[in-house]
PDB file of C-alpha atoms in Angstrom:
ATOM      1  CA  MET V 628      24.005  58.790 -83.497  1.00  0.00           C
ATOM      2  CA  PRO V 629      21.440  57.764 -86.174  1.00  0.00           C
ATOM      3  CA  TYR V 630      19.791  61.205 -86.426  1.00  0.00           C
ATOM      4  CA  ARG V 631      20.425  64.967 -86.191  1.00  0.00           C
ATOM      5  CA  LYS V 632      17.841  67.369 -84.756  1.00  0.00           C
ATOM      6  CA  VAL V 633      17.473  71.134 -85.345  1.00  0.00           C
ATOM      7  CA  ASN V 634      14.649  73.649 -84.791  1.00  0.00           C
ATOM      8  CA  TYR V 635      13.732  75.377 -88.058  1.00  0.00           C
ATOM      9  CA  GLU V 636      13.132  78.638 -86.186  1.00  0.00           C
ATOM     10  CA  GLU V 637      16.854  78.659 -85.341  1.00  0.00           C
ATOM     11  CA  VAL V 638      17.765  78.560 -89.062  1.00  0.00           C
ATOM     12  CA  ASP V 639      18.020  81.930 -90.827  1.00  0.00           C
ATOM     13  CA  GLN V 640      14.841  82.793 -92.698  1.00  0.00           C
ATOM     14  CA  VAL V 641      15.173  83.400 -96.458  1.00  0.00           C
ATOM     15  CA  SER V 642      12.660  85.224 -98.690  1.00  0.00           C
ATOM     16  CA  SER V 643      10.462  86.015 -95.657  1.00  0.00           C
ATOM     17  CA  ALA V 644       9.166  82.417 -95.496  1.00  0.00           C
ATOM     18  CA  MET V 645      11.755  79.753 -96.243  1.00  0.00           C
ATOM     19  CA  HIS V 646      13.910  77.916 -93.748  1.00  0.00           C
ATOM     20  CA  PHE V 647      16.464  75.833 -95.682  1.00  0.00           C
ATOM     21  CA  LEU V 648      17.454  72.913 -93.461  1.00  0.00           C
ATOM     22  CA  SER V 649      19.860  71.133 -95.828  1.00  0.00           C
ATOM     23  CA  ASP V 650      23.011  72.806 -94.497  1.00  0.00           C
ATOM     24  CA  PRO V 651      22.412  72.434 -90.744  1.00  0.00           C
ATOM     25  CA  LEU V 652      21.213  68.841 -91.177  1.00  0.00           C
ATOM     26  CA  GLU V 653      23.944  67.989 -93.718  1.00  0.00           C
ATOM     27  CA  THR V 654      21.548  66.604 -96.360  1.00  0.00           C
ATOM     28  CA  GLU V 655      22.002  66.184-100.086  1.00  0.00           C
ATOM     29  CA  GLN V 656      19.326  66.618-102.806  1.00  0.00           C
ATOM     30  CA  VAL V 657      15.850  66.062-101.422  1.00  0.00           C
ATOM     31  CA  GLY V 658      12.104  65.669-102.020  1.00  0.00           C
ATOM     32  CA  VAL V 659       9.393  66.986 -99.662  1.00  0.00           C
ATOM     33  CA  THR V 660       6.074  65.511 -98.439  1.00  0.00           C
ATOM     34  CA  ILE V 661       3.459  67.052 -96.101  1.00  0.00           C
ATOM     35  CA  ALA V 662       1.894  64.628 -93.593  1.00  0.00           C
ATOM     36  CA  ARG V 663      -1.170  65.723 -91.614  1.00  0.00           C
ATOM     37  CA  CYS V 664      -1.565  63.091 -88.893  1.00  0.00           C
ATOM     38  CA  ASP V 665      -4.952  62.406 -87.308  1.00  0.00           C
ATOM     39  CA  PRO V 666      -5.119  61.843 -83.531  1.00  0.00           C
ATOM     40  CA  ALA V 667      -3.650  58.472 -82.484  1.00  0.00           C
ATOM     41  CA  TRP V 668      -2.357  57.784 -86.038  1.00  0.00           C
ATOM     42  CA  ASN V 669       0.825  55.712 -86.364  1.00  0.00           C
ATOM     43  CA  SER V 670       2.880  55.200 -89.503  1.00  0.00           C
ATOM     44  CA  GLN V 671       4.263  51.797 -90.435  1.00  0.00           C
ATOM     45  CA  PRO V 672       7.760  51.210 -89.035  1.00  0.00           C
ATOM     46  CA  HIS V 673      10.175  51.257 -91.982  1.00  0.00           C
ATOM     47  CA  ASP V 674      13.689  52.070 -93.100  1.00  0.00           C
ATOM     48  CA  HIS V 675      15.277  53.126 -96.382  1.00  0.00           C
ATOM     49  CA  ALA V 676      18.327  50.850 -96.358  1.00  0.00           C
ATOM     50  CA  ASP V 677      17.370  49.348 -99.735  1.00  0.00           C
ATOM     51  CA  ASN V 678      17.256  52.715-101.533  1.00  0.00           C
ATOM     52  CA  ASP V 679      19.710  54.657 -99.321  1.00  0.00           C
ATOM     53  CA  HIS V 680      17.216  57.485 -98.652  1.00  0.00           C
ATOM     54  CA  GLU V 681      17.985  59.751 -95.734  1.00  0.00           C
ATOM     55  CA  GLU V 682      14.986  61.630 -94.323  1.00  0.00           C
ATOM     56  CA  ILE V 683      14.166  64.724 -92.301  1.00  0.00           C
ATOM     57  CA  TYR V 684      10.887  65.036 -90.418  1.00  0.00           C
ATOM     58  CA  VAL V 685       9.883  68.603 -89.508  1.00  0.00           C
ATOM     59  CA  LEU V 686       6.911  68.954 -87.157  1.00  0.00           C
ATOM     60  CA  ILE V 687       5.100  72.175 -87.996  1.00  0.00           C
ATOM     61  CA  GLU V 688       1.949  71.717 -85.877  1.00  0.00           C
ATOM     62  CA  GLY V 689       1.106  69.788 -82.733  1.00  0.00           C
ATOM     63  CA  ALA V 690       3.222  67.275 -80.851  1.00  0.00           C
ATOM     64  CA  ALA V 691       4.206  63.712 -81.718  1.00  0.00           C
ATOM     65  CA  THR V 692       6.888  61.102 -81.154  1.00  0.00           C
ATOM     66  CA  VAL V 693       9.195  59.750 -83.829  1.00  0.00           C
ATOM     67  CA  VAL V 694      10.641  56.375 -82.856  1.00  0.00           C
ATOM     68  CA  ILE V 695      14.111  55.866 -84.348  1.00  0.00           C
ATOM     69  CA  ASP V 696      15.775  52.472 -83.815  1.00  0.00           C
ATOM     70  CA  ASP V 697      13.477  51.917 -80.800  1.00  0.00           C
ATOM     71  CA  GLU V 698      14.447  55.312 -79.281  1.00  0.00           C
ATOM     72  CA  PRO V 699      11.462  57.653 -78.811  1.00  0.00           C
ATOM     73  CA  VAL V 700      12.272  61.227 -79.850  1.00  0.00           C
ATOM     74  CA  ALA V 701       9.715  63.718 -78.514  1.00  0.00           C
ATOM     75  CA  MET V 702       8.794  66.294 -81.151  1.00  0.00           C
ATOM     76  CA  GLU V 703       7.052  69.629 -80.719  1.00  0.00           C
ATOM     77  CA  ALA V 704       6.162  72.276 -83.286  1.00  0.00           C
ATOM     78  CA  GLY V 705       9.356  73.580 -84.902  1.00  0.00           C
ATOM     79  CA  ASP V 706      11.482  70.474 -84.252  1.00  0.00           C
ATOM     80  CA  ALA V 707      13.208  68.614 -87.089  1.00  0.00           C
ATOM     81  CA  VAL V 708      14.928  65.235 -86.933  1.00  0.00           C
ATOM     82  CA  TRP V 709      17.366  63.669 -89.440  1.00  0.00           C
ATOM     83  CA  ILE V 710      17.144  59.889 -89.823  1.00  0.00           C
ATOM     84  CA  SER V 711      19.775  57.676 -91.451  1.00  0.00           C
ATOM     85  CA  PRO V 712      18.641  55.331 -94.257  1.00  0.00           C
ATOM     86  CA  GLU V 713      19.423  52.220 -92.180  1.00  0.00           C
ATOM     87  CA  SER V 714      17.439  53.352 -89.132  1.00  0.00           C
ATOM     88  CA  THR V 715      13.904  52.131 -88.566  1.00  0.00           C
ATOM     89  CA  ARG V 716      11.491  55.036 -88.082  1.00  0.00           C
ATOM     90  CA  GLN V 717       7.827  55.433 -87.127  1.00  0.00           C
ATOM     91  CA  ILE V 718       5.630  58.444 -86.373  1.00  0.00           C
ATOM     92  CA  ARG V 719       3.377  57.986 -83.340  1.00  0.00           C
ATOM     93  CA  ASN V 720       0.858  60.784 -83.084  1.00  0.00           C
ATOM     94  CA  GLY V 721      -0.724  61.851 -79.804  1.00  0.00           C
ATOM     95  CA  ASP V 722      -4.265  62.930 -78.950  1.00  0.00           C
ATOM     96  CA  GLU V 723      -4.353  65.920 -81.334  1.00  0.00           C
ATOM     97  CA  GLU V 724      -3.718  66.409 -85.040  1.00  0.00           C
ATOM     98  CA  SER V 725      -0.136  67.156 -86.025  1.00  0.00           C
ATOM     99  CA  ALA V 726       1.509  68.180 -89.287  1.00  0.00           C
ATOM    100  CA  PHE V 727       4.934  67.189 -90.588  1.00  0.00           C
ATOM    101  CA  VAL V 728       7.041  68.237 -93.516  1.00  0.00           C
ATOM    102  CA  LEU V 729       8.836  65.032 -94.559  1.00  0.00           C
ATOM    103  CA  VAL V 730      12.019  65.535 -96.510  1.00  0.00           C
ATOM    104  CA  SER V 731      13.672  62.592 -98.265  1.00  0.00           C
ATOM    105  CA  ALA V 732      16.572  62.039-100.634  1.00  0.00           C
ATOM    106  CA  PRO V 733      15.097  60.683-103.889  1.00  0.00           C
ATOM    107  CA  SER V 734      16.853  58.622-106.518  1.00  0.00           C
ATOM    108  CA  ILE V 735      18.636  61.217-108.651  1.00  0.00           C
ATOM    109  CA  ALA V 736      19.299  59.078-111.724  1.00  0.00           C
ATOM    110  CA  ASP V 737      19.199  55.490-112.805  1.00  0.00           C
ATOM    111  CA  SER V 738      21.083  53.496-115.401  1.00  0.00           C
ATOM    112  CA  SER V 739      18.512  54.409-118.091  1.00  0.00           C
ATOM    113  CA  GLY V 740      20.164  57.823-118.447  1.00  0.00           C
ATOM    114  CA  ASP V 741      17.418  60.145-117.224  1.00  0.00           C
ATOM    115  CA  ASN V 742      19.948  63.017-116.972  1.00  0.00           C
ATOM    116  CA  GLY V 743      19.560  63.481-113.224  1.00  0.00           C
ATOM    117  CA  GLU V 744      15.785  63.934-113.092  1.00  0.00           C
ATOM    118  CA  TRP V 745      14.389  63.237-109.655  1.00  0.00           C
ATOM    119  CA  LEU V 746      12.338  60.108-109.173  1.00  0.00           C
ATOM    120  CA  LEU V 747      10.220  61.004-106.152  1.00  0.00           C
ATOM    121  CA  ASN V 748       8.786  58.184-104.083  1.00  0.00           C
ATOM    122  CA  GLY V 749       5.799  58.545-101.773  1.00  0.00           C
ATOM    123  CA  PHE V 750       5.691  58.357 -98.001  1.00  0.00           C
ATOM    124  CA  ALA V 751       5.408  54.892 -96.466  1.00  0.00           C
ATOM    125  CA  GLY V 752       2.688  55.333 -93.890  1.00  0.00           C
TER     126      GLY V 752
END
């Protein structure tokens, strides 16, 4: 299966606010982006095969569909979905605003010897 899905409310809360999803979704080191999607907004279909980035999309408000390799995955507030780097993904928002936390694995280091500093890339949308 090209994705893993978990509800953040089912993950133990830490520090009265944080829900760490790395363990249940089996991720590695990550970056985070917030996406507030206007009604009827669609992202560009894309994958991360060229940079080997895995991603997690967490819907924190509203309802939307994430299409993964042509399979629509219905999302409601609290749902999270893991997407493999090779899989094509696209957010398709419905009639109301929604908000996502987008989690992606950034490049950790390159051959220039940056000592493991994260190189965070933006969201393709």
